[in-house]
Amino acid sequence: MNLLLHGATLIDGISSEPRSRMTLKIEGDRLVEIAPAARVSPNGTTVLDLSGLTVMPGLIDAHAHLGLVYDFRAEGDPGSVSAAQVAAWTFENCALCLDAGFTTVRDMCGVDGGLVRAIESGAVRGPRVFPSGPAIVQTGGHGNLSGPFCEANHFFALPGLVQMIAPCDGVDAVRKQARINFRRGATQLKVFISGGVVSTTDRLEDTQLSVEELRAAVEEAQARDSYVAGHAHNVRAIRNGLAAGLACFEHGTMLDEATAHAMAQAGAALDPTLTVCHLMAEEWRAWGLPESVVPRVRGCEEAMGRSLLLADQAGVLIGSGSDLLGRRQNRRGLELVLKASLLSPLRAVQCATINNARIMRQDHLLGSLQVGKVADVIAVRGDPLTDPDLFDDPSRVIVVIKGGNIEKNLLTENRKES
Ligand SMILES: [Zn+2]
């Protein structure tokens, strides 16, 4: 289908200024023309009149967990949640994700290529997903939630749908799991290299996995022209990750200036996740987490904000991730709201579009509205540069187009009412 998006103000993800009354022409899945409204001929195309709205690149969440929908406490109660429930709730999150204007997510542990196939088949409404598969984690590391005195590790492992972690000890085990993940459709690897908030037997200050183990993951990723992202709250973990060649660090809660410069020098990116810190103290029960996470998350949002600014000043590429967990993930856009208050609304948009696309090595296709790129476009009601709060309200995301297909359109519904 050919489409003409007519008359909106354009934020293209690259330019420093919006342009008013622009028209975008889409043929197939690509943007083929972007010009002032008066100059584009509507020949043989479906026209959407977007006057009064702002069009932007489809948003990207570089730290999603679409499939971590079950009660984590149930890991100690195997069999209490069915695969069908997990699938249904995951698909529901996929739809909510699109409705909030996110056309692409990088899933940072949980789902695998099975979900990608389900969405691509057209049977599930959802974003373009770049899955990591299960996170590679050491015994007793972050996410290893079964009780410490339990002989076996209990965690969901439903190949083709979801698996949160894969405990690996030693270079060979890491290498094998990396190969399994790629075989099941992973587009990058996720490793846990420090303790985490959602853990029961570690500290945020701990480092996890050895540099040698991390190097094995990096080698396997590089063999496939891919990369490794590391969950890291502290600088010792980031230093280990840099030594091993990790390309991206998630959270980065307790960064210091010297480490920020070391990241910049290595060309490593930072993907802060303010939303999860902001919401966890209230949402832990709904997300199926143990109450023990509440004191662990205290102070994380402020510390992460400081780290973000340090990294930005050092010249590190800054991404945007929500790290939302649980069922009905409908606050994905909050990350832009929180980031806008630290950087600026425009820079928050750029972090969640072109910067994320660069981190994911997809910027030749995604992350900005430019001729030749994939037509992932959203139209929002209001001015995101003066009112970034709109990102936290999916009802203000009026049109969502993914790969040239209209996935959401409140425009026609509004018209019918009037
Ligand atoms: Zn996460």
PDB file of C-alpha atoms in Angstrom, residues 16-311:
ATOM      1  CA  SER A  16      17.634  19.996  15.688  1.00  0.00           C
ATOM      2  CA  GLU A  17      14.464  21.833  14.608  1.00  0.00           C
ATOM      3  CA  PRO A  18      10.985  20.544  13.747  1.00  0.00           C
ATOM      4  CA  ARG A  19       9.541  21.444  10.322  1.00  0.00           C
ATOM      5  CA  SER A  20       5.881  22.415  10.006  1.00  0.00           C
ATOM      6  CA  ARG A  21       3.332  21.278   7.372  1.00  0.00           C
ATOM      7  CA  MET A  22       5.371  18.461   5.893  1.00  0.00           C
ATOM      8  CA  THR A  23       4.255  15.492   3.824  1.00  0.00           C
ATOM      9  CA  LEU A  24       5.790  12.033   3.878  1.00  0.00           C
ATOM     10  CA  LYS A  25       5.272   9.595   1.055  1.00  0.00           C
ATOM     11  CA  ILE A  26       5.496   5.857   1.755  1.00  0.00           C
ATOM     12  CA  GLU A  27       5.761   3.156  -0.905  1.00  0.00           C
ATOM     13  CA  GLY A  28       5.738  -0.411   0.343  1.00  0.00           C
ATOM     14  CA  ASP A  29       7.737  -0.454   3.553  1.00  0.00           C
ATOM     15  CA  ARG A  30       9.939   2.561   2.715  1.00  0.00           C
ATOM     16  CA  LEU A  31       9.859   6.353   2.948  1.00  0.00           C
ATOM     17  CA  VAL A  32      10.281   7.641  -0.597  1.00  0.00           C
ATOM     18  CA  GLU A  33       9.674  11.387  -0.289  1.00  0.00           C
ATOM     19  CA  ILE A  34       9.665  14.002   2.482  1.00  0.00           C
ATOM     20  CA  ALA A  35       8.770  17.524   1.414  1.00  0.00           C
ATOM     21  CA  PRO A  36       6.700  20.610   2.258  1.00  0.00           C
ATOM     22  CA  ALA A  37       3.028  19.634   1.936  1.00  0.00           C
ATOM     23  CA  ALA A  38       2.276  21.714  -1.181  1.00  0.00           C
ATOM     24  CA  ARG A  39       4.928  19.975  -3.301  1.00  0.00           C
ATOM     25  CA  VAL A  40       3.863  16.325  -3.037  1.00  0.00           C
ATOM     26  CA  SER A  41       1.370  14.904  -5.519  1.00  0.00           C
ATOM     27  CA  PRO A  42      -1.128  12.434  -3.988  1.00  0.00           C
ATOM     28  CA  ASN A  43      -1.305  10.212  -7.130  1.00  0.00           C
ATOM     29  CA  GLY A  44      -2.680   6.765  -6.401  1.00  0.00           C
ATOM     30  CA  THR A  45      -2.071   6.853  -2.678  1.00  0.00           C
ATOM     31  CA  THR A  46      -4.104   6.692   0.497  1.00  0.00           C
ATOM     32  CA  VAL A  47      -3.910  10.091   2.188  1.00  0.00           C
ATOM     33  CA  LEU A  48      -3.934  10.562   5.959  1.00  0.00           C
ATOM     34  CA  ASP A  49      -4.551  14.181   6.919  1.00  0.00           C
ATOM     35  CA  LEU A  50      -2.326  14.707   9.959  1.00  0.00           C
ATOM     36  CA  SER A  51      -2.728  18.484  10.214  1.00  0.00           C
ATOM     37  CA  GLY A  52      -2.251  19.626  13.791  1.00  0.00           C
ATOM     38  CA  LEU A  53      -0.311  16.472  14.768  1.00  0.00           C
ATOM     39  CA  THR A  54       3.420  15.834  15.105  1.00  0.00           C
ATOM     40  CA  VAL A  55       4.988  12.994  13.126  1.00  0.00           C
ATOM     41  CA  MET A  56       8.102  11.276  14.415  1.00  0.00           C
ATOM     42  CA  PRO A  57      10.105   8.098  13.874  1.00  0.00           C
ATOM     43  CA  GLY A  58       8.533   5.062  15.534  1.00  0.00           C
ATOM     44  CA  LEU A  59       9.917   4.891  19.058  1.00  0.00           C
ATOM     45  CA  ILE A  60      12.415   2.208  20.070  1.00  0.00           C
ATOM     46  CA  ASP A  61      12.677   0.658  23.523  1.00  0.00           C
ATOM     47  CA  ALA A  62      16.207  -0.724  23.787  1.00  0.00           C
ATOM     48  CA  HIS A  63      15.524  -2.534  27.051  1.00  0.00           C
ATOM     49  CA  ALA A  64      12.234  -4.416  26.999  1.00  0.00           C
ATOM     50  CA  HIS A  65      11.087  -7.664  28.603  1.00  0.00           C
ATOM     51  CA  LEU A  66       7.894  -8.449  26.701  1.00  0.00           C
ATOM     52  CA  GLY A  67       7.829 -12.020  27.959  1.00  0.00           C
ATOM     53  CA  LEU A  68       8.644 -11.566  31.666  1.00  0.00           C
ATOM     54  CA  VAL A  69       4.945 -11.611  32.445  1.00  0.00           C
ATOM     55  CA  TYR A  70       4.671 -14.343  35.039  1.00  0.00           C
ATOM     56  CA  ASP A  71       4.925 -14.117  38.796  1.00  0.00           C
ATOM     57  CA  PHE A  72       8.653 -14.365  39.542  1.00  0.00           C
ATOM     58  CA  ARG A  73       7.774 -15.767  42.947  1.00  0.00           C
ATOM     59  CA  ALA A  74       6.142 -18.664  41.090  1.00  0.00           C
ATOM     60  CA  GLU A  75       9.615 -19.824  40.052  1.00  0.00           C
ATOM     61  CA  GLY A  76       9.619 -21.550  43.408  1.00  0.00           C
ATOM     62  CA  ASP A  77       6.269 -23.116  42.456  1.00  0.00           C
ATOM     63  CA  PRO A  78       6.941 -24.808  39.095  1.00  0.00           C
ATOM     64  CA  GLY A  79       3.883 -25.554  36.996  1.00  0.00           C
ATOM     65  CA  SER A  80       1.647 -22.920  38.592  1.00  0.00           C
ATOM     66  CA  VAL A  81       1.515 -20.799  35.412  1.00  0.00           C
ATOM     67  CA  SER A  82       0.758 -22.302  32.004  1.00  0.00           C
ATOM     68  CA  ALA A  83       2.611 -21.740  28.736  1.00  0.00           C
ATOM     69  CA  ALA A  84      -0.689 -20.521  27.247  1.00  0.00           C
ATOM     70  CA  GLN A  85      -1.002 -17.841  29.934  1.00  0.00           C
ATOM     71  CA  VAL A  86       2.577 -16.705  29.377  1.00  0.00           C
ATOM     72  CA  ALA A  87       1.978 -16.553  25.613  1.00  0.00           C
ATOM     73  CA  ALA A  88      -1.302 -14.639  25.948  1.00  0.00           C
ATOM     74  CA  TRP A  89       0.163 -12.071  28.334  1.00  0.00           C
ATOM     75  CA  THR A  90       3.258 -11.657  26.159  1.00  0.00           C
ATOM     76  CA  PHE A  91       1.096 -11.008  23.082  1.00  0.00           C
ATOM     77  CA  GLU A  92      -0.937  -8.493  25.081  1.00  0.00           C
ATOM     78  CA  ASN A  93       2.289  -6.634  25.915  1.00  0.00           C
ATOM     79  CA  CYS A  94       3.220  -6.648  22.223  1.00  0.00           C
ATOM     80  CA  ALA A  95      -0.044  -4.887  21.327  1.00  0.00           C
ATOM     81  CA  LEU A  96       0.306  -2.370  24.173  1.00  0.00           C
ATOM     82  CA  CYS A  97       3.824  -1.643  22.968  1.00  0.00           C
ATOM     83  CA  LEU A  98       2.634  -0.710  19.466  1.00  0.00           C
ATOM     84  CA  ASP A  99      -0.263   1.314  20.848  1.00  0.00           C
ATOM     85  CA  ALA A 100       2.200   3.420  22.859  1.00  0.00           C
ATOM     86  CA  GLY A 101       4.097   4.286  19.657  1.00  0.00           C
ATOM     87  CA  PHE A 102       6.972   1.807  20.031  1.00  0.00           C
ATOM     88  CA  THR A 103       7.483   0.124  16.672  1.00  0.00           C
ATOM     89  CA  THR A 104      10.755  -1.568  17.669  1.00  0.00           C
ATOM     90  CA  VAL A 105      12.058  -3.127  20.855  1.00  0.00           C
ATOM     91  CA  ARG A 106      15.287  -4.777  21.812  1.00  0.00           C
ATOM     92  CA  ASP A 107      14.234  -7.480  24.239  1.00  0.00           C
ATOM     93  CA  MET A 108      16.970  -7.703  26.856  1.00  0.00           C
ATOM     94  CA  CYS A 109      16.191 -11.233  28.055  1.00  0.00           C
ATOM     95  CA  GLY A 110      13.137 -13.398  27.962  1.00  0.00           C
ATOM     96  CA  VAL A 111      11.669 -13.922  24.498  1.00  0.00           C
ATOM     97  CA  ASP A 112      13.512 -15.495  21.568  1.00  0.00           C
ATOM     98  CA  GLY A 113      13.037 -15.750  17.824  1.00  0.00           C
ATOM     99  CA  GLY A 114       9.749 -17.623  18.354  1.00  0.00           C
ATOM    100  CA  LEU A 115       7.984 -14.363  19.173  1.00  0.00           C
ATOM    101  CA  VAL A 116       9.562 -12.675  16.160  1.00  0.00           C
ATOM    102  CA  ARG A 117       8.094 -15.366  13.911  1.00  0.00           C
ATOM    103  CA  ALA A 118       4.646 -15.067  15.534  1.00  0.00           C
ATOM    104  CA  ILE A 119       4.596 -11.295  14.913  1.00  0.00           C
ATOM    105  CA  GLU A 120       6.005 -11.555  11.403  1.00  0.00           C
ATOM    106  CA  SER A 121       3.329 -14.132  10.507  1.00  0.00           C
ATOM    107  CA  GLY A 122       0.697 -11.462  11.154  1.00  0.00           C
ATOM    108  CA  ALA A 123      -1.045 -13.519  13.844  1.00  0.00           C
ATOM    109  CA  VAL A 124       0.209 -11.289  16.668  1.00  0.00           C
ATOM    110  CA  ARG A 125       0.061  -7.477  16.667  1.00  0.00           C
ATOM    111  CA  GLY A 126       3.412  -6.317  17.866  1.00  0.00           C
ATOM    112  CA  PRO A 127       6.602  -4.342  17.330  1.00  0.00           C
ATOM    113  CA  ARG A 128       9.714  -5.363  15.432  1.00  0.00           C
ATOM    114  CA  VAL A 129      11.545  -7.382  18.096  1.00  0.00           C
ATOM    115  CA  PHE A 130      15.308  -7.852  18.446  1.00  0.00           C
ATOM    116  CA  PRO A 131      15.535 -10.642  21.050  1.00  0.00           C
ATOM    117  CA  SER A 132      18.468 -11.615  23.240  1.00  0.00           C
ATOM    118  CA  GLY A 133      17.029 -14.942  24.369  1.00  0.00           C
ATOM    119  CA  PRO A 134      17.884 -15.888  27.944  1.00  0.00           C
ATOM    120  CA  ALA A 135      20.487 -13.771  29.727  1.00  0.00           C
ATOM    121  CA  ILE A 136      23.772 -15.535  30.340  1.00  0.00           C
ATOM    122  CA  VAL A 137      24.269 -15.483  34.094  1.00  0.00           C
ATOM    123  CA  GLN A 138      26.558 -17.160  36.589  1.00  0.00           C
ATOM    124  CA  THR A 139      25.259 -19.472  39.306  1.00  0.00           C
ATOM    125  CA  GLY A 140      23.973 -17.266  42.113  1.00  0.00           C
ATOM    126  CA  GLY A 141      24.005 -14.223  39.872  1.00  0.00           C
ATOM    127  CA  HIS A 142      21.348 -11.649  39.041  1.00  0.00           C
ATOM    128  CA  GLY A 143      18.022 -13.206  38.146  1.00  0.00           C
ATOM    129  CA  ASN A 144      18.881 -16.571  39.703  1.00  0.00           C
ATOM    130  CA  LEU A 145      15.773 -16.409  41.862  1.00  0.00           C
ATOM    131  CA  SER A 146      15.223 -19.912  43.153  1.00  0.00           C
ATOM    132  CA  GLY A 147      15.946 -20.324  46.858  1.00  0.00           C
ATOM    133  CA  PRO A 148      19.624 -20.690  47.793  1.00  0.00           C
ATOM    134  CA  PHE A 149      19.110 -24.092  49.376  1.00  0.00           C
ATOM    135  CA  CYS A 150      17.160 -25.496  46.434  1.00  0.00           C
ATOM    136  CA  GLU A 151      19.138 -28.267  44.747  1.00  0.00           C
ATOM    137  CA  ALA A 152      17.771 -27.563  41.258  1.00  0.00           C
ATOM    138  CA  ASN A 153      17.409 -24.248  39.469  1.00  0.00           C
ATOM    139  CA  HIS A 154      13.745 -23.521  38.845  1.00  0.00           C
ATOM    140  CA  PHE A 155      13.007 -21.041  36.099  1.00  0.00           C
ATOM    141  CA  PHE A 156      10.706 -20.893  33.103  1.00  0.00           C
ATOM    142  CA  ALA A 157      12.305 -22.385  30.030  1.00  0.00           C
ATOM    143  CA  LEU A 158       9.851 -22.514  27.153  1.00  0.00           C
ATOM    144  CA  PRO A 159      11.988 -22.539  23.971  1.00  0.00           C
ATOM    145  CA  GLY A 160      10.230 -20.562  21.257  1.00  0.00           C
ATOM    146  CA  LEU A 161       8.584 -18.290  23.798  1.00  0.00           C
ATOM    147  CA  VAL A 162      10.439 -17.246  26.950  1.00  0.00           C
ATOM    148  CA  GLN A 163      13.377 -18.022  29.199  1.00  0.00           C
ATOM    149  CA  MET A 164      14.726 -15.296  31.466  1.00  0.00           C
ATOM    150  CA  ILE A 165      18.139 -16.679  32.372  1.00  0.00           C
ATOM    151  CA  ALA A 166      20.548 -19.427  31.467  1.00  0.00           C
ATOM    152  CA  PRO A 167      22.991 -20.123  34.311  1.00  0.00           C
ATOM    153  CA  CYS A 168      26.474 -20.711  32.841  1.00  0.00           C
ATOM    154  CA  ASP A 169      29.744 -21.292  34.650  1.00  0.00           C
ATOM    155  CA  GLY A 170      32.962 -21.376  32.697  1.00  0.00           C
ATOM    156  CA  VAL A 171      34.012 -20.342  29.219  1.00  0.00           C
ATOM    157  CA  ASP A 172      32.653 -23.462  27.507  1.00  0.00           C
ATOM    158  CA  ALA A 173      29.227 -23.141  29.111  1.00  0.00           C
ATOM    159  CA  VAL A 174      28.987 -19.480  28.083  1.00  0.00           C
ATOM    160  CA  ARG A 175      30.070 -20.305  24.549  1.00  0.00           C
ATOM    161  CA  LYS A 176      27.512 -23.088  24.216  1.00  0.00           C
ATOM    162  CA  GLN A 177      24.658 -20.944  25.557  1.00  0.00           C
ATOM    163  CA  ALA A 178      25.600 -18.115  23.201  1.00  0.00           C
ATOM    164  CA  ARG A 179      25.359 -20.557  20.307  1.00  0.00           C
ATOM    165  CA  ILE A 180      21.985 -21.841  21.523  1.00  0.00           C
ATOM    166  CA  ASN A 181      20.670 -18.275  21.806  1.00  0.00           C
ATOM    167  CA  PHE A 182      21.749 -17.361  18.289  1.00  0.00           C
ATOM    168  CA  ARG A 183      20.313 -20.599  16.926  1.00  0.00           C
ATOM    169  CA  ARG A 184      16.954 -19.641  18.462  1.00  0.00           C
ATOM    170  CA  GLY A 185      16.956 -16.249  16.802  1.00  0.00           C
ATOM    171  CA  ALA A 186      18.839 -13.947  19.169  1.00  0.00           C
ATOM    172  CA  THR A 187      20.117 -10.792  17.438  1.00  0.00           C
ATOM    173  CA  GLN A 188      22.516  -9.908  20.269  1.00  0.00           C
ATOM    174  CA  LEU A 189      23.545 -11.384  23.624  1.00  0.00           C
ATOM    175  CA  LYS A 190      22.724 -10.153  27.101  1.00  0.00           C
ATOM    176  CA  VAL A 191      25.016 -10.953  30.024  1.00  0.00           C
ATOM    177  CA  PHE A 192      24.571 -10.104  33.686  1.00  0.00           C
ATOM    178  CA  ILE A 193      27.922  -8.718  34.864  1.00  0.00           C
ATOM    179  CA  SER A 194      26.908  -7.207  38.190  1.00  0.00           C
ATOM    180  CA  GLY A 195      24.375  -7.928  40.902  1.00  0.00           C
ATOM    181  CA  GLY A 196      20.892  -6.571  40.347  1.00  0.00           C
ATOM    182  CA  VAL A 197      17.766  -5.279  41.999  1.00  0.00           C
ATOM    183  CA  VAL A 198      15.727  -8.369  41.117  1.00  0.00           C
ATOM    184  CA  SER A 199      18.043 -10.802  42.881  1.00  0.00           C
ATOM    185  CA  THR A 200      17.997 -12.639  46.156  1.00  0.00           C
ATOM    186  CA  THR A 201      21.589 -13.695  46.769  1.00  0.00           C
ATOM    187  CA  ASP A 202      23.824 -10.881  45.472  1.00  0.00           C
ATOM    188  CA  ARG A 203      24.634  -7.188  45.949  1.00  0.00           C
ATOM    189  CA  LEU A 204      24.466  -4.401  43.335  1.00  0.00           C
ATOM    190  CA  GLU A 205      28.182  -3.837  44.094  1.00  0.00           C
ATOM    191  CA  ASP A 206      29.196  -7.386  43.064  1.00  0.00           C
ATOM    192  CA  THR A 207      30.771  -8.246  39.748  1.00  0.00           C
ATOM    193  CA  GLN A 208      29.539 -11.377  37.977  1.00  0.00           C
ATOM    194  CA  LEU A 209      31.012 -13.607  35.280  1.00  0.00           C
ATOM    195  CA  SER A 210      34.764 -13.447  34.697  1.00  0.00           C
ATOM    196  CA  VAL A 211      36.417 -11.431  31.939  1.00  0.00           C
ATOM    197  CA  GLU A 212      37.317 -14.750  30.260  1.00  0.00           C
ATOM    198  CA  GLU A 213      33.670 -15.854  30.301  1.00  0.00           C
ATOM    199  CA  LEU A 214      32.599 -12.494  28.891  1.00  0.00           C
ATOM    200  CA  ARG A 215      35.225 -12.710  26.156  1.00  0.00           C
ATOM    201  CA  ALA A 216      33.733 -16.027  25.033  1.00  0.00           C
ATOM    202  CA  ALA A 217      30.339 -14.335  24.653  1.00  0.00           C
ATOM    203  CA  VAL A 218      31.909 -11.435  22.721  1.00  0.00           C
ATOM    204  CA  GLU A 219      33.732 -13.843  20.380  1.00  0.00           C
ATOM    205  CA  GLU A 220      30.518 -15.733  19.636  1.00  0.00           C
ATOM    206  CA  ALA A 221      28.658 -12.480  18.993  1.00  0.00           C
ATOM    207  CA  GLN A 222      31.396 -11.043  16.789  1.00  0.00           C
ATOM    208  CA  ALA A 223      31.439 -14.242  14.758  1.00  0.00           C
ATOM    209  CA  ARG A 224      27.877 -13.310  13.751  1.00  0.00           C
ATOM    210  CA  ASP A 225      28.529  -9.561  13.339  1.00  0.00           C
ATOM    211  CA  SER A 226      26.612  -9.015  16.544  1.00  0.00           C
ATOM    212  CA  TYR A 227      27.486  -7.647  19.964  1.00  0.00           C
ATOM    213  CA  VAL A 228      27.039  -8.150  23.699  1.00  0.00           C
ATOM    214  CA  ALA A 229      25.137  -5.904  26.098  1.00  0.00           C
ATOM    215  CA  GLY A 230      25.847  -6.172  29.813  1.00  0.00           C
ATOM    216  CA  HIS A 231      23.576  -5.538  32.769  1.00  0.00           C
ATOM    217  CA  ALA A 232      25.862  -3.469  35.039  1.00  0.00           C
ATOM    218  CA  HIS A 233      25.162  -1.310  38.063  1.00  0.00           C
ATOM    219  CA  ASN A 234      28.737  -0.608  39.157  1.00  0.00           C
ATOM    220  CA  VAL A 235      32.056   0.525  37.678  1.00  0.00           C
ATOM    221  CA  ARG A 236      34.052  -2.616  38.434  1.00  0.00           C
ATOM    222  CA  ALA A 237      31.583  -4.573  36.319  1.00  0.00           C
ATOM    223  CA  ILE A 238      31.759  -2.015  33.494  1.00  0.00           C
ATOM    224  CA  ARG A 239      35.581  -2.193  33.579  1.00  0.00           C
ATOM    225  CA  ASN A 240      35.375  -5.988  33.232  1.00  0.00           C
ATOM    226  CA  GLY A 241      32.931  -5.557  30.382  1.00  0.00           C
ATOM    227  CA  LEU A 242      35.172  -3.078  28.600  1.00  0.00           C
ATOM    228  CA  ALA A 243      38.133  -5.421  28.982  1.00  0.00           C
ATOM    229  CA  ALA A 244      36.078  -8.157  27.310  1.00  0.00           C
ATOM    230  CA  GLY A 245      34.776  -5.935  24.500  1.00  0.00           C
ATOM    231  CA  LEU A 246      31.137  -5.408  25.470  1.00  0.00           C
ATOM    232  CA  ALA A 247      29.450  -2.830  23.240  1.00  0.00           C
ATOM    233  CA  CYS A 248      26.689  -1.600  25.498  1.00  0.00           C
ATOM    234  CA  PHE A 249      25.986  -1.289  29.221  1.00  0.00           C
ATOM    235  CA  GLU A 250      22.483  -1.400  30.665  1.00  0.00           C
ATOM    236  CA  HIS A 251      21.477   0.689  33.707  1.00  0.00           C
ATOM    237  CA  GLY A 252      24.973   2.025  34.620  1.00  0.00           C
ATOM    238  CA  THR A 253      23.631   3.162  37.968  1.00  0.00           C
ATOM    239  CA  MET A 254      26.846   3.976  39.824  1.00  0.00           C
ATOM    240  CA  LEU A 255      29.063   5.331  37.063  1.00  0.00           C
ATOM    241  CA  ASP A 256      32.055   7.594  37.752  1.00  0.00           C
ATOM    242  CA  GLU A 257      33.756  10.125  35.515  1.00  0.00           C
ATOM    243  CA  ALA A 258      36.845   8.043  34.723  1.00  0.00           C
ATOM    244  CA  THR A 259      34.762   5.030  33.736  1.00  0.00           C
ATOM    245  CA  ALA A 260      32.458   7.225  31.644  1.00  0.00           C
ATOM    246  CA  HIS A 261      35.544   8.423  29.717  1.00  0.00           C
ATOM    247  CA  ALA A 262      36.773   4.846  29.345  1.00  0.00           C
ATOM    248  CA  MET A 263      33.379   3.911  27.866  1.00  0.00           C
ATOM    249  CA  ALA A 264      33.524   6.832  25.445  1.00  0.00           C
ATOM    250  CA  GLN A 265      37.038   5.870  24.376  1.00  0.00           C
ATOM    251  CA  ALA A 266      35.962   2.277  23.737  1.00  0.00           C
ATOM    252  CA  GLY A 267      32.891   3.434  21.814  1.00  0.00           C
ATOM    253  CA  ALA A 268      30.612   1.651  24.278  1.00  0.00           C
ATOM    254  CA  ALA A 269      27.060   2.920  24.767  1.00  0.00           C
ATOM    255  CA  LEU A 270      24.994   3.453  27.918  1.00  0.00           C
ATOM    256  CA  ASP A 271      21.360   2.429  28.051  1.00  0.00           C
ATOM    257  CA  PRO A 272      19.844   3.975  31.187  1.00  0.00           C
ATOM    258  CA  THR A 273      16.536   2.555  32.426  1.00  0.00           C
ATOM    259  CA  LEU A 274      14.947   5.208  34.620  1.00  0.00           C
ATOM    260  CA  THR A 275      11.392   3.898  34.280  1.00  0.00           C
ATOM    261  CA  VAL A 276      11.941   0.632  36.110  1.00  0.00           C
ATOM    262  CA  CYS A 277      13.601   2.474  39.003  1.00  0.00           C
ATOM    263  CA  HIS A 278      10.767   5.001  39.070  1.00  0.00           C
ATOM    264  CA  LEU A 279       7.969   2.427  39.111  1.00  0.00           C
ATOM    265  CA  MET A 280       9.340  -0.593  40.945  1.00  0.00           C
ATOM    266  CA  ALA A 281       8.772   0.643  44.494  1.00  0.00           C
ATOM    267  CA  GLU A 282       5.041   0.897  43.686  1.00  0.00           C
ATOM    268  CA  GLU A 283       4.607  -1.878  41.142  1.00  0.00           C
ATOM    269  CA  TRP A 284       6.657  -4.712  42.627  1.00  0.00           C
ATOM    270  CA  ARG A 285       3.592  -6.662  43.690  1.00  0.00           C
ATOM    271  CA  ALA A 286       1.870  -6.309  40.298  1.00  0.00           C
ATOM    272  CA  TRP A 287       5.099  -7.343  38.590  1.00  0.00           C
ATOM    273  CA  GLY A 288       5.258 -10.509  40.682  1.00  0.00           C
ATOM    274  CA  LEU A 289       8.439  -9.531  42.514  1.00  0.00           C
ATOM    275  CA  PRO A 290       9.374 -10.279  46.113  1.00  0.00           C
ATOM    276  CA  GLU A 291       9.140  -7.366  48.560  1.00  0.00           C
ATOM    277  CA  SER A 292      12.911  -7.607  49.039  1.00  0.00           C
ATOM    278  CA  VAL A 293      13.373  -5.541  45.833  1.00  0.00           C
ATOM    279  CA  VAL A 294      11.952  -2.403  47.490  1.00  0.00           C
ATOM    280  CA  PRO A 295      15.011  -1.471  49.586  1.00  0.00           C
ATOM    281  CA  ARG A 296      17.313  -2.591  46.755  1.00  0.00           C
ATOM    282  CA  VAL A 297      15.811  -0.142  44.249  1.00  0.00           C
ATOM    283  CA  ARG A 298      15.903   2.814  46.653  1.00  0.00           C
ATOM    284  CA  GLY A 299      18.109   5.636  45.352  1.00  0.00           C
ATOM    285  CA  CYS A 300      18.652   3.952  41.975  1.00  0.00           C
ATOM    286  CA  GLU A 301      16.741   6.537  39.910  1.00  0.00           C
ATOM    287  CA  GLU A 302      18.718   9.506  41.283  1.00  0.00           C
ATOM    288  CA  ALA A 303      22.036   7.661  40.914  1.00  0.00           C
ATOM    289  CA  MET A 304      21.166   6.607  37.369  1.00  0.00           C
ATOM    290  CA  GLY A 305      20.275  10.191  36.479  1.00  0.00           C
ATOM    291  CA  ARG A 306      23.685  11.362  37.694  1.00  0.00           C
ATOM    292  CA  SER A 307      25.403   8.572  35.718  1.00  0.00           C
ATOM    293  CA  LEU A 308      23.490   9.505  32.590  1.00  0.00           C
ATOM    294  CA  LEU A 309      24.727  13.108  32.798  1.00  0.00           C
ATOM    295  CA  LEU A 310      28.323  11.995  33.474  1.00  0.00           C
ATOM    296  CA  ALA A 311      28.233   9.674  30.475  1.00  0.00           C
TER     297      ALA A 311
END
